[in-house]
Short mmCIF file of C-alpha atoms in Angstrom, two decimals:
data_model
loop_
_atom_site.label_atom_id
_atom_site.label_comp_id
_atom_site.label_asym_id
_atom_site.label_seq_id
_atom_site.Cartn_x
_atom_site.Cartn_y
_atom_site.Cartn_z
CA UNK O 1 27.39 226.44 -20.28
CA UNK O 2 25.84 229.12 -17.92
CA UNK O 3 26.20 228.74 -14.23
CA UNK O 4 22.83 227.60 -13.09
CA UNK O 5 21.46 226.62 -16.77
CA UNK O 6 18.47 224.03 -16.80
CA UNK O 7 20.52 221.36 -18.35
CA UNK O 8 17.42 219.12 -19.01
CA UNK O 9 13.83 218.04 -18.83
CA UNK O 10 13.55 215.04 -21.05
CA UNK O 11 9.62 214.79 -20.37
CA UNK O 12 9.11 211.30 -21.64
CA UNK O 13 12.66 210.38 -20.16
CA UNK O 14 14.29 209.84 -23.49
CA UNK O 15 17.07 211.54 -25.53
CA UNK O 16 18.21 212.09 -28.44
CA UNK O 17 21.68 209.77 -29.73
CA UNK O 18 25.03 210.77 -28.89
CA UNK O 19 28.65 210.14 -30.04
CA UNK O 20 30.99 207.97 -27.65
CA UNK O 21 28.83 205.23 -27.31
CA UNK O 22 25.88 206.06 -25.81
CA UNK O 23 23.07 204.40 -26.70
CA UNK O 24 20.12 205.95 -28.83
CA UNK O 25 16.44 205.79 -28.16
CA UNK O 26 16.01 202.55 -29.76
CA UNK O 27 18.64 200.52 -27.74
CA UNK O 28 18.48 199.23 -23.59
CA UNK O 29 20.46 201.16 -21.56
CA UNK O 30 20.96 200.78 -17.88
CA UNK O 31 17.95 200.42 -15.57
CA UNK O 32 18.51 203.63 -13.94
CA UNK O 33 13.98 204.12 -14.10
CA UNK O 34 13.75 200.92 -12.41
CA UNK O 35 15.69 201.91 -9.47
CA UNK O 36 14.61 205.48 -9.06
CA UNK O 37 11.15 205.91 -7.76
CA UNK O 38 9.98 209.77 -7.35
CA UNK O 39 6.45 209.30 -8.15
CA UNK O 40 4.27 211.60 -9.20
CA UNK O 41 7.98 214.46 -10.44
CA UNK O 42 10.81 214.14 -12.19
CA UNK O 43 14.28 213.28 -10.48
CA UNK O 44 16.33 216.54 -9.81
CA UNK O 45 19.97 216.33 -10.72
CA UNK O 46 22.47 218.84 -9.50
CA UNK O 47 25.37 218.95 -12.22
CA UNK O 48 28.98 220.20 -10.91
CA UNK O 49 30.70 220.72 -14.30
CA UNK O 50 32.71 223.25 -16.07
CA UNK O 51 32.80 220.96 -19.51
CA UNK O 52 29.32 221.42 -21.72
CA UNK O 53 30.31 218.60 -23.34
CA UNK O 54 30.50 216.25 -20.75
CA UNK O 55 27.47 217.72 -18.80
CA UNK O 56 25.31 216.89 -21.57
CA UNK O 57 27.33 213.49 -22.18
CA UNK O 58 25.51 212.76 -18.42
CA UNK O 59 22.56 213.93 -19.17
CA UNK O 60 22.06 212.18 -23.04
CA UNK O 61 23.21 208.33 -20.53
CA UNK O 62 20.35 209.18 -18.13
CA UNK O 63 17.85 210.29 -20.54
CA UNK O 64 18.27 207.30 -22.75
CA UNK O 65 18.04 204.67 -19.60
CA UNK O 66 14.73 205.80 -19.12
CA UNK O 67 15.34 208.36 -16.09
CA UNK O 68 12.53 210.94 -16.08
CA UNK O 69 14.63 213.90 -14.77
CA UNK O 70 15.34 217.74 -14.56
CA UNK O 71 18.71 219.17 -14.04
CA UNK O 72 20.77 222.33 -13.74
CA UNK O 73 24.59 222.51 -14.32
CA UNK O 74 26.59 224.78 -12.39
CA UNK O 75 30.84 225.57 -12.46
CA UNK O 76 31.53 227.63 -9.21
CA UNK O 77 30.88 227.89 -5.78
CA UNK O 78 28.17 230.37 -5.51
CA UNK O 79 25.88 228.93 -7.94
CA UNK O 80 26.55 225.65 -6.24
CA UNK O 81 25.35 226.99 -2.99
CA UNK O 82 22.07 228.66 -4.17
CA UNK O 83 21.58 225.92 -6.31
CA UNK O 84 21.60 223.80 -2.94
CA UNK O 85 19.01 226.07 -1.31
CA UNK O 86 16.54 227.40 -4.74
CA UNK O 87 16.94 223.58 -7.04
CA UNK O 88 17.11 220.97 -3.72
CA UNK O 89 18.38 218.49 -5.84
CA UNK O 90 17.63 214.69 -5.36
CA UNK O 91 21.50 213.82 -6.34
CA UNK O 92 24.07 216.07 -7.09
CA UNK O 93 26.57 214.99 -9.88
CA UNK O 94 29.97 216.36 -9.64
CA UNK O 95 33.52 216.50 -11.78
CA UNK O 96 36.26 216.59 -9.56
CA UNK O 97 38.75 219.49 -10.84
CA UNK O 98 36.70 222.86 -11.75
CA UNK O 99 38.43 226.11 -12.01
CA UNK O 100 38.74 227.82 -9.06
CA UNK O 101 36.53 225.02 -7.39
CA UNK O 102 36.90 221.47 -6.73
CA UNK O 103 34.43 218.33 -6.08
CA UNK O 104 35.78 217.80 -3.18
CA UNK O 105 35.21 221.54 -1.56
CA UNK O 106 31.36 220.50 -3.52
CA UNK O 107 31.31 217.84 -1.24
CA UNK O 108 32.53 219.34 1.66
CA UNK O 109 29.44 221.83 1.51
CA UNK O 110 26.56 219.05 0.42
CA UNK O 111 27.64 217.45 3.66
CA UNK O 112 27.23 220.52 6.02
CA UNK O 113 24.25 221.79 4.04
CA UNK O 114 22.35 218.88 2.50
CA UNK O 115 24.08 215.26 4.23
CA UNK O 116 20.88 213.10 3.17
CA UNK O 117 21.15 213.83 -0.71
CA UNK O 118 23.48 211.47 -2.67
CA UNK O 119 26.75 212.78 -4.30
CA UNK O 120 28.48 211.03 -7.05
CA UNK O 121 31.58 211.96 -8.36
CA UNK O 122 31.79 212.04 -12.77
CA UNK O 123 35.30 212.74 -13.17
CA UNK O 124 38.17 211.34 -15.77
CA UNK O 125 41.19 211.43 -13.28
CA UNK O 126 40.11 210.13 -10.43
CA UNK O 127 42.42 207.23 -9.06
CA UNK O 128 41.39 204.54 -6.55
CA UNK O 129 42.96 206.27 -3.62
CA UNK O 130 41.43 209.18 -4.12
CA UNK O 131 37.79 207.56 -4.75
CA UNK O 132 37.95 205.40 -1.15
CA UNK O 133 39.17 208.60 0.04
CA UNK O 134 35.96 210.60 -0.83
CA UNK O 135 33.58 207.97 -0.17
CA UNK O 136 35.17 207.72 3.71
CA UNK O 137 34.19 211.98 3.32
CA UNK O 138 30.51 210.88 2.55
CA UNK O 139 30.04 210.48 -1.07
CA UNK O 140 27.86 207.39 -2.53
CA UNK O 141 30.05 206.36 -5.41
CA UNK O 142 31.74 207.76 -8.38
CA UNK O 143 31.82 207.19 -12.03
CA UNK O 144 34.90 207.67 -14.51
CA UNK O 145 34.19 209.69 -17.67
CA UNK O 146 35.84 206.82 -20.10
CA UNK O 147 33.62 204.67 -18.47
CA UNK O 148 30.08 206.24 -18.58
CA UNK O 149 27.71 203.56 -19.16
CA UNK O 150 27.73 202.77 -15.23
CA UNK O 151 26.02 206.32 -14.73
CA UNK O 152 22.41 205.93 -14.82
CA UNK O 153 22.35 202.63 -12.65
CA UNK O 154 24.89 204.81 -9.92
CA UNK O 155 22.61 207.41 -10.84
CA UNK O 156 19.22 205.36 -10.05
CA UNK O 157 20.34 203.53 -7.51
CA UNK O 158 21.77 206.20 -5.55
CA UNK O 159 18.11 208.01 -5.84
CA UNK O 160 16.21 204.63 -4.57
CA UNK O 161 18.31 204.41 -1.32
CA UNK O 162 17.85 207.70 -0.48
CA UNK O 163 13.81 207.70 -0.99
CA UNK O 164 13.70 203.93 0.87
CA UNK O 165 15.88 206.09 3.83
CA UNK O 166 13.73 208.93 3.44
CA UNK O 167 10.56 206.67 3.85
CA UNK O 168 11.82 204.78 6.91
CA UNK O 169 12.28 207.89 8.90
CA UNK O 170 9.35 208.76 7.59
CA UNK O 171 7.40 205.58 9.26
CA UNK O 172 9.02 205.83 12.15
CA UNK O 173 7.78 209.20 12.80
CA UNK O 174 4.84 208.25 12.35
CA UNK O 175 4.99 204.97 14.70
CA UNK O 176 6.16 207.08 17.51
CA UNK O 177 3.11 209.29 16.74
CA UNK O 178 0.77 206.10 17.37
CA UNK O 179 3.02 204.91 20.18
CA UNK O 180 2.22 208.52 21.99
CA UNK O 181 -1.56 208.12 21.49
CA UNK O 182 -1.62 204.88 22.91
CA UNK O 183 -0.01 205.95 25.90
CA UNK O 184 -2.95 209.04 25.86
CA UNK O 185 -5.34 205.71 25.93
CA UNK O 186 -6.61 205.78 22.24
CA UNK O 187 -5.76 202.37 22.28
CA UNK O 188 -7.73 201.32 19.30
CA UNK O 189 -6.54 203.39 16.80
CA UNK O 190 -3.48 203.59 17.78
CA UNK O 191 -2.90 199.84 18.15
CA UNK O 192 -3.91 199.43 14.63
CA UNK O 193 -1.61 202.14 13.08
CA UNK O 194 1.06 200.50 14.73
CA UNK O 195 0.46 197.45 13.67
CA UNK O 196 0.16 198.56 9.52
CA UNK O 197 3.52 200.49 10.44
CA UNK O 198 5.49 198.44 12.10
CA UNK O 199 4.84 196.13 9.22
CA UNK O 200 6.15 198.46 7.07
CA UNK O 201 8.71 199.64 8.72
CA UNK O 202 10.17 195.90 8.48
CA UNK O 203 9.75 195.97 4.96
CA UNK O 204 11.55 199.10 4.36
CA UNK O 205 14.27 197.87 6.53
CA UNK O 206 15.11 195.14 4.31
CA UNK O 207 14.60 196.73 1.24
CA UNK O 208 17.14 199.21 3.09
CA UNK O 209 19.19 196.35 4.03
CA UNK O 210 19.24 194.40 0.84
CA UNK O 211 20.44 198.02 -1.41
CA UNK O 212 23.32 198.05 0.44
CA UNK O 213 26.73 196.87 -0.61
CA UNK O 214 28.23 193.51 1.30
CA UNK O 215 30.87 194.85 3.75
#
């Protein structure tokens, strides 16, 4: 597969049936849809891998849990870095060995160039070591290739706790906005937008709260 190839844009978010297990149209899958919110556009998935076959393995899980999505695979570095800039993918979905490229070195640049999108590794060799390893470097989880049908609920999930972080810092921009006016005296507007956001801003922090894993 081409460096930079749209990988896919399921539309409806489902796929056709694929060998290995995966399940067809017809048959529940994960709830990756459930957990991934992007109104309004589809998901856009970053794919780090060298193997066509496994790329659209990935794609074919994610399509058939119901994830409305777009994606573009990529093998190298320097399709990996304008893909960073040009695609600005909402998760990026990496193997761990490449040729002449690794997921780690992947990761390495997501987390100088990109730190708030979710990375999750797709790789058949990785051992535990290795995997606590890369999560310490910053990525959100990983996925083994003989066992696949965790992808689209890594996938999802990883998607929904980066929009509910996105949205926090969003609100409380936008409470220390109001806080400012009500220091220039616009007391009652500002009073009431802190109110609605400070309400919201608690429910986003335990929606935050209650994603994460126990420690």
């Amino acid at each position: 597969m081409n460096d930079g190839q749209q990988g896919h844009d399921p539309g409806n978010g489902r796929g056709k049936s694929a060998p290995g297990g995966v399940p067809g149209p017809g048959q529940p899958g994960p709830p990756a849809a459930d957990q991934a919110n992007l109104t309004g556009r589809l998901a856009r998935i970053l794919i780090v891998e060298d193997e066509a076959w496994d790329a659209e393995l990935a794609q074919r899980l994610l399509a058939n849990a119901g994830l409305d999505f777009t994606s573009v695979v990529v093998s190298a570095r320097a399709p990996f870095v304008q893909q960073l800039a040009s695609f600005r993918p909402d998760v990026i979905l990496s193997d761990y060995h490449l040729p002449g490229f690794s997921g780690e070195a992947a990761l390495a640049i997501a987390q100088e160039t990109c730190p708030d999108v979710p990375f999750v590794f797709w790789s058949g060799v990785l051992g535990d070591e290795a995997a606590v390893a890369l999560i310490k470097q910053g990525a959100t989880d990983y996925v083994l290739k003989d066992r696949p049908a965790r992808l689209p609920s890594v996938i999802g999930r990883a998607i929904g706790e980066a929009e509910q972080r996105a949205r926090l810092a969003h609100l409380d921009g936008q409470l220390r906005d109001a806080q400012r006016l009500a220091s220039l005296g616009q007391l009652g507007a500002a009073d009431q937008a802190m109110s609605l956001i400070q309400q919201l801003l608690t429910v986003a922090r335990q929606e935050v709260t209650s994603a994460e894993p126990p420690a």
